[in-house]
Amino acid sequence: QRSTYLFFSPPLLSHLFRNRASDLDSLFQTVIMGYSGLSFTSEADSTTQQWGRLRCGVICLLRACQSMTDYSSGVFTALIKAECEAAAAQCGQGPESGSNLFIEDI
């Protein structure tokens, strides 16, 4: 977990985004909307790969900014809901289906 904060400490990130809720909203909404790109093929295009990197960055940002609990709890809830809905859609396709989101490359 220490490597997550190698370059950007939690206090620095909290300070940076403290009064920038609209910036955070844009990041989180982009990640949540990305789940709508789920397709049942095993290949991820470059856009999906970039979305996966953004998703990881947002999760790391939320972990680092735990002092922003009023904000982050709602975002975590929305992210969890979107992830679960995408996973349920994926599972509904059966065990032989592919996925462009739920693969090791992403």
Short mmCIF file of C-alpha atoms in Angstrom, two decimals:
data_model
loop_
_atom_site.label_atom_id
_atom_site.label_comp_id
_atom_site.label_asym_id
_atom_site.label_seq_id
_atom_site.Cartn_x
_atom_site.Cartn_y
_atom_site.Cartn_z
CA GLN A 1 0.00 0.00 0.00
CA ARG A 2 2.91 2.32 0.58
CA SER A 3 3.75 2.41 -3.14
CA THR A 4 0.29 3.90 -3.81
CA TYR A 5 1.40 7.03 -1.97
CA LEU A 6 4.95 7.11 -3.29
CA PHE A 7 4.43 10.33 -5.23
CA PHE A 8 1.21 11.81 -3.87
CA SER A 9 0.65 11.71 -0.13
CA PRO A 10 -2.90 11.51 1.27
CA PRO A 11 -2.65 14.99 2.86
CA LEU A 12 -1.52 16.47 -0.46
CA LEU A 13 -4.36 14.84 -2.39
CA SER A 14 -6.94 15.80 0.24
CA HIS A 15 -5.73 19.38 0.12
CA LEU A 16 -5.72 19.43 -3.69
CA PHE A 17 -9.31 18.19 -4.02
CA ARG A 18 -10.77 19.72 -0.84
CA ASN A 19 -12.68 22.47 -2.66
CA ARG A 20 -12.81 20.81 -6.07
CA ALA A 21 -15.86 18.56 -5.83
CA SER A 22 -16.77 19.27 -9.47
CA ASP A 23 -13.38 17.94 -10.61
CA LEU A 24 -13.87 14.81 -8.54
CA ASP A 25 -17.40 14.41 -9.86
CA SER A 26 -16.11 14.48 -13.43
CA LEU A 27 -13.57 11.75 -12.68
CA PHE A 28 -16.06 9.52 -10.89
CA GLN A 29 -18.83 9.97 -13.44
CA THR A 30 -16.40 9.06 -16.23
CA VAL A 31 -15.50 5.85 -14.43
CA ILE A 32 -19.14 4.98 -13.70
CA MET A 33 -20.16 5.66 -17.31
CA GLY A 34 -17.32 3.43 -18.48
CA TYR A 35 -19.16 0.39 -17.18
CA SER A 36 -21.73 0.96 -19.92
CA GLY A 37 -19.00 0.00 -22.38
CA LEU A 38 -19.17 -3.62 -21.25
CA SER A 39 -19.22 -6.02 -24.16
CA PHE A 40 -19.00 -9.76 -24.20
CA THR A 41 -15.81 -10.09 -26.21
CA SER A 42 -12.42 -10.91 -24.76
CA GLU A 43 -10.66 -8.01 -26.42
CA ALA A 44 -10.30 -4.56 -24.93
CA ASP A 45 -9.66 -1.62 -27.21
CA SER A 46 -7.36 1.23 -26.22
CA THR A 47 -10.24 3.31 -24.87
CA THR A 48 -11.28 0.51 -22.54
CA GLN A 49 -7.69 0.06 -21.40
CA GLN A 50 -7.41 3.78 -20.63
CA TRP A 51 -10.71 3.61 -18.75
CA GLY A 52 -9.27 0.75 -16.68
CA ARG A 53 -6.29 2.89 -15.75
CA LEU A 54 -8.58 5.77 -14.81
CA ARG A 55 -10.70 3.40 -12.71
CA CYS A 56 -7.62 2.25 -10.82
CA GLY A 57 -6.48 5.83 -10.31
CA VAL A 58 -9.87 6.85 -8.93
CA ILE A 59 -9.86 3.96 -6.47
CA CYS A 60 -6.34 4.91 -5.32
CA LEU A 61 -7.45 8.54 -4.99
CA LEU A 62 -10.41 7.54 -2.83
CA ARG A 63 -8.17 5.42 -0.62
CA ALA A 64 -5.72 8.29 -0.23
CA CYS A 65 -8.44 10.84 0.55
CA GLN A 66 -10.17 8.99 3.35
CA SER A 67 -10.37 12.25 5.26
CA MET A 68 -13.01 13.32 2.72
CA THR A 69 -15.42 10.74 4.13
CA ASP A 70 -18.60 12.74 3.49
CA TYR A 71 -17.78 12.76 -0.18
CA SER A 72 -16.04 9.43 -0.66
CA SER A 73 -18.71 7.20 0.91
CA GLY A 74 -21.27 8.19 -1.72
CA VAL A 75 -18.76 7.74 -4.50
CA PHE A 76 -17.70 4.33 -3.24
CA THR A 77 -21.36 3.32 -3.15
CA ALA A 78 -21.91 4.44 -6.75
CA LEU A 79 -18.73 2.70 -7.94
CA ILE A 80 -19.63 -0.53 -6.15
CA LYS A 81 -23.15 -0.45 -7.59
CA ALA A 82 -21.85 0.11 -11.15
CA GLU A 83 -19.26 -2.65 -10.77
CA CYS A 84 -21.83 -5.10 -9.39
CA GLU A 85 -24.32 -4.34 -12.15
CA ALA A 86 -21.63 -4.90 -14.79
CA ALA A 87 -20.52 -8.13 -13.09
CA ALA A 88 -24.14 -9.35 -12.94
CA ALA A 89 -24.61 -8.62 -16.65
CA GLN A 90 -21.38 -10.45 -17.37
CA CYS A 91 -22.39 -13.47 -15.29
CA GLY A 92 -25.76 -13.53 -17.03
CA GLN A 93 -23.94 -14.31 -20.26
CA GLY A 94 -22.69 -17.63 -18.91
CA PRO A 95 -19.27 -19.07 -18.16
CA GLU A 96 -18.13 -19.22 -21.77
CA SER A 97 -18.68 -15.52 -22.50
CA GLY A 98 -15.84 -13.09 -22.94
CA SER A 99 -15.51 -9.66 -21.40
CA ASN A 100 -13.75 -6.47 -22.39
CA LEU A 101 -13.76 -5.13 -18.81
CA PHE A 102 -13.19 -8.12 -16.59
CA ILE A 103 -9.88 -9.33 -17.97
CA GLU A 104 -6.35 -9.22 -16.61
CA ASP A 105 -5.24 -6.51 -19.06
CA ILE A 106 -7.74 -4.11 -17.50
#
